[in-house]
Amino acid sequence: MDNVRKTAFSGVQPTGRITLGNYLGAIRNWRPLQDEYNCLYCVVDLHSLTVTQVPAELRKNTMDLVALYIACGIDPDKSSLFIQSHVHEHAELTWILDTIAYVGEMNRMTQFKDKSRKHADNINMGLMNYPVLMASDILLYQTDLVPVGKDQLQHLELARNLAERFNNRYSPTFVVPEALCFQNGCSIKSLQEPTAKMSKSDPNENAVITLFDDPDTIRRKLRRAVTDCCSEVRFAEDKPAISNLLTIYSLTADESIADAEKRFDGCGYGVFKDAVADAVISVVEPIQREQKRLAADKSYLENVLKQGAEQAERTARKTLDKVYRKIGLIGRVR
Ligand code: TYM
């Protein structure tokens, strides 16, 4: 890795239905960083085990997501693209950070509380430990910048706290990372309940646009999206549904919200929703085509992953060796 450039790291769980929210809130913002930062983009398969997975599906979803990263513009020659479980240092650092993370602070994580409610029959230790694994992902690479959606900011704050706590206890070791969260798009909402985020795990299919939906499905879901009172296309706090659709339109049509408001002034919701559908389809369709092509080329993907894991591991090993030394473990003679 280039030692002069700063480092950016991010990841998505391979849990199947990658949503338009994942794309607009996170993945879309990764590509522009590649020319300025050492970028590491990871498919976080270990994280997804906190919810029961069907092994064959997890394998397929993982490779599909690798292909999707590349289809979204992640260039394996510029960034390290790898699978989390291929670099075992992630799990090892998690154990060390576990010993400085407090049960009280883990209990306060809102996503842990949400997921515990949703998966009441499977509140496993991994679910609680999940943010520490995420902190390890980030801290292993001395990451400066973490491009994520709004729902991950609390986890990022924990990563910062753990880095500072470790640095204070054992002397400076980790870079304290910053979040990169674009105000516009950092929280894309459900199409059916626009005060809740658009979520992969939403059981209501109509609430979520996935990056694997075909054009007709995308159009149908948008036509069925709930709206607010009055037929005005305006971004406002008391119009959460239309504001969400305006955000989606603005990001996919690459037009400011103010210009979009002018464009759809007096048009009514039907015309507006169709325009949102056109804009979303024009972004999603080429990605889907490229993703499909890449997913069929298994040997190419395997090469990308081999190279990515090798690059990532060099930095991860260095950080972990340093951590082990600082806390008093005897370094292995190699
Ligand atoms: P995950 O897989 O739930 O989501 C991946 C990314 O998508 C963003 N996102 C959204 N952004 C806007 N609107 C939405 N409706 C929306 N839904 C999801 C998330 O904020 C995230 O950036 N724990 C993480 C994955 C992870 C990670 C990391 C991220 C593991 N280790 C290290 C950054 C750095 C997660 O479950 O994301």
GROMACS .gro file of C-alpha atoms and ligand atoms in nm:
model
  371
    1MET     CA    1   0.000   0.000   0.000
    2ASP     CA    2   0.101   0.357  -0.068
    3ASN     CA    3   0.226   0.504   0.260
    4VAL     CA    4   0.162   0.867   0.166
    5ARG     CA    5  -0.207   0.829   0.089
    6LYS     CA    6  -0.468   0.804   0.358
    7THR     CA    7  -0.672   0.487   0.390
    8ALA     CA    8  -1.045   0.428   0.335
    9PHE     CA    9  -1.224   0.109   0.438
   10SER     CA   10  -1.583  -0.009   0.405
   11GLY     CA   11  -1.794  -0.322   0.373
   12VAL     CA   12  -2.139  -0.467   0.313
   13GLN     CA   13  -2.286  -0.790   0.448
   14PRO     CA   14  -2.357  -1.057   0.185
   15THR     CA   15  -2.712  -1.111   0.298
   16GLY     CA   16  -2.882  -1.138  -0.036
   17ARG     CA   17  -3.103  -0.847  -0.106
   18ILE     CA   18  -2.855  -0.562  -0.149
   19THR     CA   19  -3.079  -0.256  -0.150
   20LEU     CA   20  -3.090   0.077  -0.326
   21GLY     CA   21  -3.019   0.217   0.024
   22ASN     CA   22  -2.691   0.021   0.043
   23TYR     CA   23  -2.598   0.157  -0.298
   24LEU     CA   24  -2.696   0.523  -0.253
   25GLY     CA   25  -2.585   0.546   0.109
   26ALA     CA   26  -2.255   0.361   0.077
   27ILE     CA   27  -2.127   0.172  -0.232
   28ARG     CA   28  -2.188   0.461  -0.470
   29ASN     CA   29  -1.956   0.679  -0.262
   30TRP     CA   30  -1.668   0.433  -0.269
   31ARG     CA   31  -1.564   0.472  -0.630
   32PRO     CA   32  -1.455   0.839  -0.619
   33LEU     CA   33  -1.226   0.766  -0.324
   34GLN     CA   34  -1.013   0.524  -0.522
   35ASP     CA   35  -0.792   0.788  -0.683
   36GLU     CA   36  -0.713   0.964  -0.359
   37TYR     CA   37  -0.701   0.696  -0.090
   38ASN     CA   38  -0.566   0.348  -0.032
   39CYS     CA   39  -0.905   0.180  -0.049
   40LEU     CA   40  -1.004  -0.153   0.101
   41TYR     CA   41  -1.352  -0.283   0.023
   42CYS     CA   42  -1.456  -0.594   0.202
   43VAL     CA   43  -1.745  -0.839   0.179
   44VAL     CA   44  -1.811  -0.891   0.550
   45ASP     CA   45  -1.921  -1.253   0.551
   46LEU     CA   46  -1.840  -1.312   0.921
   47HIS     CA   47  -2.083  -1.037   1.017
   48SER     CA   48  -2.366  -1.206   0.831
   49LEU     CA   49  -2.333  -1.519   1.049
   50THR     CA   50  -2.499  -1.333   1.337
   51VAL     CA   51  -2.826  -1.424   1.164
   52THR     CA   52  -2.884  -1.788   1.067
   53GLN     CA   53  -2.770  -1.843   0.707
   54VAL     CA   54  -2.825  -2.123   0.457
   55PRO     CA   55  -2.463  -2.217   0.367
   56ALA     CA   56  -2.517  -2.255  -0.009
   57GLU     CA   57  -2.700  -1.921  -0.022
   58LEU     CA   58  -2.430  -1.746   0.179
   59ARG     CA   59  -2.166  -1.876  -0.064
   60LYS     CA   60  -2.365  -1.751  -0.364
   61ASN     CA   61  -2.449  -1.417  -0.206
   62THR     CA   62  -2.084  -1.358  -0.120
   63MET     CA   63  -1.961  -1.411  -0.475
   64ASP     CA   64  -2.256  -1.213  -0.615
   65LEU     CA   65  -2.160  -0.921  -0.392
   66VAL     CA   66  -1.796  -0.937  -0.502
   67ALA     CA   67  -1.918  -0.910  -0.864
   68LEU     CA   68  -2.153  -0.628  -0.763
   69TYR     CA   69  -1.871  -0.424  -0.606
   70ILE     CA   70  -1.679  -0.440  -0.934
   71ALA     CA   71  -1.994  -0.366  -1.138
   72CYS     CA   72  -2.044  -0.056  -0.921
   73GLY     CA   73  -1.702   0.073  -1.019
   74ILE     CA   74  -1.465  -0.074  -0.762
   75ASP     CA   75  -1.149  -0.135  -0.962
   76PRO     CA   76  -0.946  -0.429  -0.825
   77ASP     CA   77  -0.630  -0.268  -0.965
   78LYS     CA   78  -0.689   0.043  -0.756
   79SER     CA   79  -0.851  -0.103  -0.443
   80SER     CA   80  -0.806  -0.416  -0.235
   81LEU     CA   81  -1.128  -0.610  -0.274
   82PHE     CA   82  -1.150  -0.909  -0.043
   83ILE     CA   83  -1.362  -1.133   0.174
   84GLN     CA   84  -1.342  -1.071   0.548
   85SER     CA   85  -1.299  -1.438   0.645
   86HIS     CA   86  -0.995  -1.465   0.411
   87VAL     CA   87  -0.796  -1.242   0.646
   88HIS     CA   88  -0.803  -1.417   0.983
   89GLU     CA   89  -0.658  -1.113   1.163
   90HIS     CA   90  -1.011  -0.964   1.170
   91ALA     CA   91  -1.131  -1.236   1.408
   92GLU     CA   92  -0.809  -1.223   1.612
   93LEU     CA   93  -0.817  -0.848   1.671
   94THR     CA   94  -1.182  -0.883   1.771
   95TRP     CA   95  -1.079  -1.094   2.068
   96ILE     CA   96  -0.827  -0.836   2.183
   97LEU     CA   97  -1.074  -0.548   2.144
   98ASP     CA   98  -1.338  -0.754   2.326
   99THR     CA   99  -1.120  -0.737   2.633
  100ILE     CA  100  -1.138  -0.357   2.638
  101ALA     CA  101  -1.503  -0.321   2.526
  102TYR     CA  102  -1.757  -0.291   2.808
  103VAL     CA  103  -2.074  -0.497   2.818
  104GLY     CA  104  -2.263  -0.179   2.912
  105GLU     CA  105  -2.161   0.006   2.596
  106MET     CA  106  -2.236  -0.296   2.376
  107ASN     CA  107  -2.581  -0.320   2.532
  108ARG     CA  108  -2.652   0.037   2.430
  109MET     CA  109  -2.600  -0.023   2.056
  110THR     CA  110  -2.933   0.052   1.890
  111GLN     CA  111  -2.881  -0.202   1.612
  112PHE     CA  112  -2.817  -0.474   1.872
  113LYS     CA  113  -3.141  -0.381   2.046
  114ASP     CA  114  -3.332  -0.376   1.714
  115LYS     CA  115  -3.192  -0.706   1.595
  116SER     CA  116  -3.253  -0.868   1.934
  117ARG     CA  117  -3.615  -0.771   1.899
  118LYS     CA  118  -3.635  -0.901   1.541
  119HIS     CA  119  -3.450  -1.226   1.614
  120ALA     CA  120  -3.575  -1.291   1.965
  121ASP     CA  121  -3.518  -1.666   1.922
  122ASN     CA  122  -3.150  -1.617   1.831
  123ILE     CA  123  -2.990  -1.345   2.043
  124ASN     CA  124  -2.642  -1.490   2.008
  125MET     CA  125  -2.313  -1.352   2.141
  126GLY     CA  126  -2.210  -1.264   1.784
  127LEU     CA  127  -2.501  -1.023   1.756
  128MET     CA  128  -2.376  -0.835   2.060
  129ASN     CA  129  -2.013  -0.860   1.950
  130TYR     CA  130  -2.087  -0.747   1.596
  131PRO     CA  131  -1.972  -0.383   1.642
  132VAL     CA  132  -1.638  -0.499   1.787
  133LEU     CA  133  -1.576  -0.709   1.475
  134MET     CA  134  -1.660  -0.399   1.272
  135ALA     CA  135  -1.414  -0.194   1.478
  136SER     CA  136  -1.148  -0.458   1.407
  137ASP     CA  137  -1.218  -0.438   1.032
  138ILE     CA  138  -1.154  -0.067   1.044
  139LEU     CA  139  -0.866  -0.043   1.292
  140LEU     CA  140  -0.659  -0.326   1.139
  141TYR     CA  141  -0.586  -0.109   0.835
  142GLN     CA  142  -0.511   0.215   1.021
  143THR     CA  143  -0.816   0.352   0.843
  144ASP     CA  144  -0.865   0.728   0.821
  145LEU     CA  145  -1.203   0.734   0.647
  146VAL     CA  146  -1.507   0.505   0.657
  147PRO     CA  147  -1.778   0.579   0.397
  148VAL     CA  148  -2.106   0.449   0.545
  149GLY     CA  149  -2.475   0.526   0.578
  150LYS     CA  150  -2.622   0.694   0.883
  151ASP     CA  151  -2.726   0.369   1.052
  152GLN     CA  152  -2.359   0.277   1.102
  153LEU     CA  153  -2.250   0.599   1.275
  154GLN     CA  154  -2.299   0.462   1.625
  155HIS     CA  155  -2.080   0.161   1.539
  156LEU     CA  156  -1.818   0.394   1.403
  157GLU     CA  157  -1.824   0.594   1.724
  158LEU     CA  158  -1.754   0.270   1.912
  159ALA     CA  159  -1.457   0.199   1.681
  160ARG     CA  160  -1.323   0.546   1.761
  161ASN     CA  161  -1.373   0.493   2.134
  162LEU     CA  162  -1.198   0.155   2.128
  163ALA     CA  163  -0.906   0.299   1.929
  164GLU     CA  164  -0.865   0.585   2.175
  165ARG     CA  165  -0.901   0.358   2.478
  166PHE     CA  166  -0.635   0.121   2.344
  167ASN     CA  167  -0.404   0.409   2.250
  168ASN     CA  168  -0.439   0.563   2.596
  169ARG     CA  169  -0.378   0.236   2.774
  170TYR     CA  170  -0.088   0.103   2.566
  171SER     CA  171   0.052   0.409   2.376
  172PRO     CA  172  -0.053   0.526   2.027
  173THR     CA  173  -0.124   0.225   1.806
  174PHE     CA  174  -0.438   0.286   1.601
  175VAL     CA  175  -0.544   0.571   1.376
  176VAL     CA  176  -0.875   0.707   1.505
  177PRO     CA  177  -1.109   0.684   1.201
  178GLU     CA  178  -1.361   0.939   1.073
  179ALA     CA  179  -1.696   0.860   0.913
  180LEU     CA  180  -1.778   0.982   0.566
  181CYS     CA  181  -2.155   1.007   0.553
  182PHE     CA  182  -2.313   1.211   0.276
  183GLN     CA  183  -2.609   1.401   0.414
  184ASN     CA  184  -2.809   1.347   0.099
  185GLY     CA  185  -2.875   0.974   0.074
  186CYS     CA  186  -2.718   0.863   0.400
  187SER     CA  187  -3.054   0.725   0.502
  188ILE     CA  188  -3.283   0.606   0.225
  189LYS     CA  189  -3.622   0.520   0.370
  190SER     CA  190  -3.868   0.236   0.324
  191LEU     CA  191  -4.112   0.289   0.036
  192GLN     CA  192  -4.397   0.173   0.258
  193GLU     CA  193  -4.303   0.335   0.589
  194PRO     CA  194  -4.095   0.642   0.507
  195THR     CA  195  -3.991   0.713   0.864
  196ALA     CA  196  -3.802   0.378   0.883
  197LYS     CA  197  -3.486   0.304   0.686
  198MET     CA  198  -3.497   0.088   0.374
  199SER     CA  199  -3.367  -0.238   0.513
  200LYS     CA  200  -3.249  -0.567   0.358
  201SER     CA  201  -3.441  -0.761   0.618
  202ASP     CA  202  -3.778  -0.589   0.571
  203PRO     CA  203  -4.033  -0.869   0.519
  204ASN     CA  204  -4.245  -0.637   0.301
  205GLU     CA  205  -4.100  -0.676  -0.049
  206ASN     CA  206  -4.272  -0.358  -0.168
  207ALA     CA  207  -4.082  -0.150   0.085
  208VAL     CA  208  -3.742  -0.224  -0.064
  209ILE     CA  209  -3.583  -0.181  -0.406
  210THR     CA  210  -3.298  -0.427  -0.448
  211LEU     CA  211  -3.014  -0.399  -0.695
  212PHE     CA  212  -3.132  -0.730  -0.841
  213ASP     CA  213  -3.491  -0.620  -0.914
  214ASP     CA  214  -3.587  -0.614  -1.282
  215PRO     CA  215  -3.714  -0.285  -1.434
  216ASP     CA  216  -4.082  -0.382  -1.415
  217THR     CA  217  -4.050  -0.469  -1.048
  218ILE     CA  218  -3.872  -0.141  -0.974
  219ARG     CA  219  -4.146   0.056  -1.152
  220ARG     CA  220  -4.423  -0.138  -0.977
  221LYS     CA  221  -4.268  -0.086  -0.633
  222LEU     CA  222  -4.226   0.286  -0.694
  223ARG     CA  223  -4.583   0.323  -0.821
  224ARG     CA  224  -4.702   0.153  -0.503
  225ALA     CA  225  -4.482   0.365  -0.277
  226VAL     CA  226  -4.685   0.548  -0.014
  227THR     CA  227  -4.717   0.925  -0.057
  228ASP     CA  228  -4.802   1.219   0.169
  229CYS     CA  229  -5.106   1.439   0.168
  230CYS     CA  230  -5.163   1.690  -0.114
  231SER     CA  231  -5.014   1.630  -0.454
  232GLU     CA  232  -4.721   1.868  -0.429
  233VAL     CA  233  -4.370   1.737  -0.508
  234ARG     CA  234  -4.180   1.921  -0.235
  235PHE     CA  235  -3.898   1.829   0.004
  236ALA     CA  236  -4.025   1.896   0.357
  237GLU     CA  237  -4.018   1.748   0.704
  238ASP     CA  238  -4.394   1.692   0.698
  239LYS     CA  239  -4.364   1.507   0.364
  240PRO     CA  240  -4.132   1.215   0.448
  241ALA     CA  241  -4.251   0.990   0.164
  242ILE     CA  242  -4.210   1.248  -0.114
  243SER     CA  243  -3.885   1.374   0.039
  244ASN     CA  244  -3.750   1.019   0.024
  245LEU     CA  245  -3.853   0.980  -0.340
  246LEU     CA  246  -3.700   1.320  -0.420
  247THR     CA  247  -3.374   1.209  -0.259
  248ILE     CA  248  -3.374   0.889  -0.464
  249TYR     CA  249  -3.453   1.087  -0.779
  250SER     CA  250  -3.189   1.349  -0.710
  251LEU     CA  251  -2.915   1.089  -0.659
  252THR     CA  252  -3.006   0.867  -0.952
  253ALA     CA  253  -3.089   1.145  -1.203
  254ASP     CA  254  -2.796   1.354  -1.080
  255GLU     CA  255  -3.012   1.663  -1.038
  256SER     CA  256  -3.040   1.884  -0.730
  257ILE     CA  257  -3.351   1.854  -0.517
  258ALA     CA  258  -3.438   2.219  -0.583
  259ASP     CA  259  -3.422   2.162  -0.961
  260ALA     CA  260  -3.628   1.845  -0.928
  261GLU     CA  261  -3.894   2.033  -0.728
  262LYS     CA  262  -3.917   2.287  -1.011
  263ARG     CA  263  -3.926   2.018  -1.278
  264PHE     CA  264  -4.218   1.835  -1.114
  265ASP     CA  265  -4.408   2.143  -0.998
  266GLY     CA  266  -4.776   2.079  -1.068
  267CYS     CA  267  -4.714   1.737  -1.226
  268GLY     CA  268  -4.881   1.522  -0.959
  269TYR     CA  269  -4.746   1.209  -0.798
  270GLY     CA  270  -4.808   0.967  -1.088
  271VAL     CA  271  -4.580   1.148  -1.333
  272PHE     CA  272  -4.321   1.205  -1.060
  273LYS     CA  273  -4.310   0.839  -0.955
  274ASP     CA  274  -4.262   0.728  -1.316
  275ALA     CA  275  -3.972   0.970  -1.350
  276VAL     CA  276  -3.817   0.830  -1.030
  277ALA     CA  277  -3.854   0.480  -1.174
  278ASP     CA  278  -3.686   0.586  -1.502
  279ALA     CA  279  -3.395   0.739  -1.311
  280VAL     CA  280  -3.348   0.438  -1.082
  281ILE     CA  281  -3.368   0.191  -1.371
  282SER     CA  282  -3.113   0.390  -1.572
  283VAL     CA  283  -2.865   0.349  -1.285
  284VAL     CA  284  -2.946  -0.006  -1.181
  285GLU     CA  285  -2.978  -0.174  -1.523
  286PRO     CA  286  -2.615  -0.129  -1.641
  287ILE     CA  287  -2.491  -0.240  -1.298
  288GLN     CA  288  -2.704  -0.553  -1.319
  289ARG     CA  289  -2.579  -0.638  -1.667
  290GLU     CA  290  -2.217  -0.601  -1.562
  291GLN     CA  291  -2.274  -0.787  -1.235
  292LYS     CA  292  -2.423  -1.082  -1.422
  293ARG     CA  293  -2.133  -1.095  -1.665
  294LEU     CA  294  -1.876  -1.083  -1.385
  295ALA     CA  295  -2.056  -1.334  -1.162
  296ALA     CA  296  -2.027  -1.589  -1.444
  297ASP     CA  297  -1.648  -1.548  -1.453
  298LYS     CA  298  -1.556  -1.736  -1.139
  299SER     CA  299  -1.185  -1.764  -1.208
  300TYR     CA  300  -1.155  -1.388  -1.258
  301LEU     CA  301  -1.332  -1.323  -0.929
  302GLU     CA  302  -1.113  -1.576  -0.749
  303ASN     CA  303  -0.801  -1.402  -0.877
  304VAL     CA  304  -0.930  -1.064  -0.764
  305LEU     CA  305  -1.003  -1.206  -0.420
  306LYS     CA  306  -0.664  -1.375  -0.391
  307GLN     CA  307  -0.485  -1.053  -0.477
  308GLY     CA  308  -0.711  -0.849  -0.249
  309ALA     CA  309  -0.662  -1.077   0.051
  310GLU     CA  310  -0.286  -1.084   0.004
  311GLN     CA  311  -0.269  -0.704  -0.007
  312ALA     CA  312  -0.499  -0.666   0.294
  313GLU     CA  313  -0.321  -0.928   0.498
  314ARG     CA  314   0.017  -0.751   0.479
  315THR     CA  315  -0.118  -0.446   0.661
  316ALA     CA  316  -0.343  -0.649   0.891
  317ARG     CA  317  -0.051  -0.868   1.005
  318LYS     CA  318   0.164  -0.565   1.075
  319THR     CA  319  -0.103  -0.402   1.290
  320LEU     CA  320  -0.184  -0.720   1.477
  321ASP     CA  321   0.185  -0.792   1.550
  322LYS     CA  322   0.215  -0.442   1.690
  323VAL     CA  323  -0.098  -0.490   1.904
  324TYR     CA  324   0.027  -0.824   2.040
  325ARG     CA  325   0.361  -0.669   2.131
  326LYS     CA  326   0.202  -0.373   2.305
  327ILE     CA  327  -0.022  -0.582   2.524
  328GLY     CA  328   0.255  -0.818   2.631
  329LEU     CA  329   0.209  -1.125   2.413
  330ILE     CA  330   0.530  -1.293   2.297
  331GLY     CA  331   0.578  -1.246   1.922
  332ARG     CA  332   0.615  -1.566   1.724
  333VAL     CA  333   0.961  -1.621   1.575
  334ARG     CA  334   0.917  -1.666   1.199
  335TYM     P1  335  -2.492  -0.326   0.593
  335TYM     O1  336  -2.453  -0.446   0.516
  335TYM     O2  337  -2.615  -0.330   0.676
  335TYM     O3  338  -2.505  -0.201   0.498
  335TYM     C1  339  -2.401  -0.166   0.409
  335TYM     C2  340  -2.391  -0.016   0.393
  335TYM     O4  341  -2.513   0.038   0.346
  335TYM     C3  342  -2.555   0.145   0.430
  335TYM     N1  343  -2.702   0.146   0.433
  335TYM     C4  344  -2.778   0.250   0.401
  335TYM     N2  345  -2.747   0.375   0.361
  335TYM     C5  346  -2.850   0.459   0.335
  335TYM     N3  347  -2.980   0.424   0.346
  335TYM     C6  348  -3.016   0.299   0.385
  335TYM     N4  349  -3.144   0.266   0.393
  335TYM     C7  350  -2.912   0.207   0.415
  335TYM     N5  351  -2.912   0.077   0.456
  335TYM     C8  352  -2.781   0.042   0.468
  335TYM     C9  353  -2.496   0.113   0.566
  335TYM     O5  354  -2.485   0.228   0.646
  335TYM    C10  355  -2.361   0.056   0.526
  335TYM     O6  356  -2.268   0.160   0.503
  335TYM     N6  357  -2.186  -0.335   0.983
  335TYM    C11  358  -2.197  -0.294   0.847
  335TYM    C12  359  -2.094  -0.357   0.755
  335TYM    C13  360  -1.954  -0.342   0.802
  335TYM    C14  361  -1.873  -0.226   0.786
  335TYM    C15  362  -1.746  -0.261   0.845
  335TYM    C16  363  -1.894  -0.101   0.729
  335TYM    C17  364  -1.880  -0.437   0.866
  335TYM     N7  365  -1.755  -0.389   0.891
  335TYM    C18  366  -1.643  -0.170   0.849
  335TYM    C19  367  -1.787  -0.010   0.733
  335TYM    C20  368  -1.664  -0.045   0.792
  335TYM    C21  369  -2.335  -0.336   0.795
  335TYM     O7  370  -2.398  -0.423   0.847
  335TYM     O8  371  -2.369  -0.276   0.682
   0.00000   0.00000   0.00000
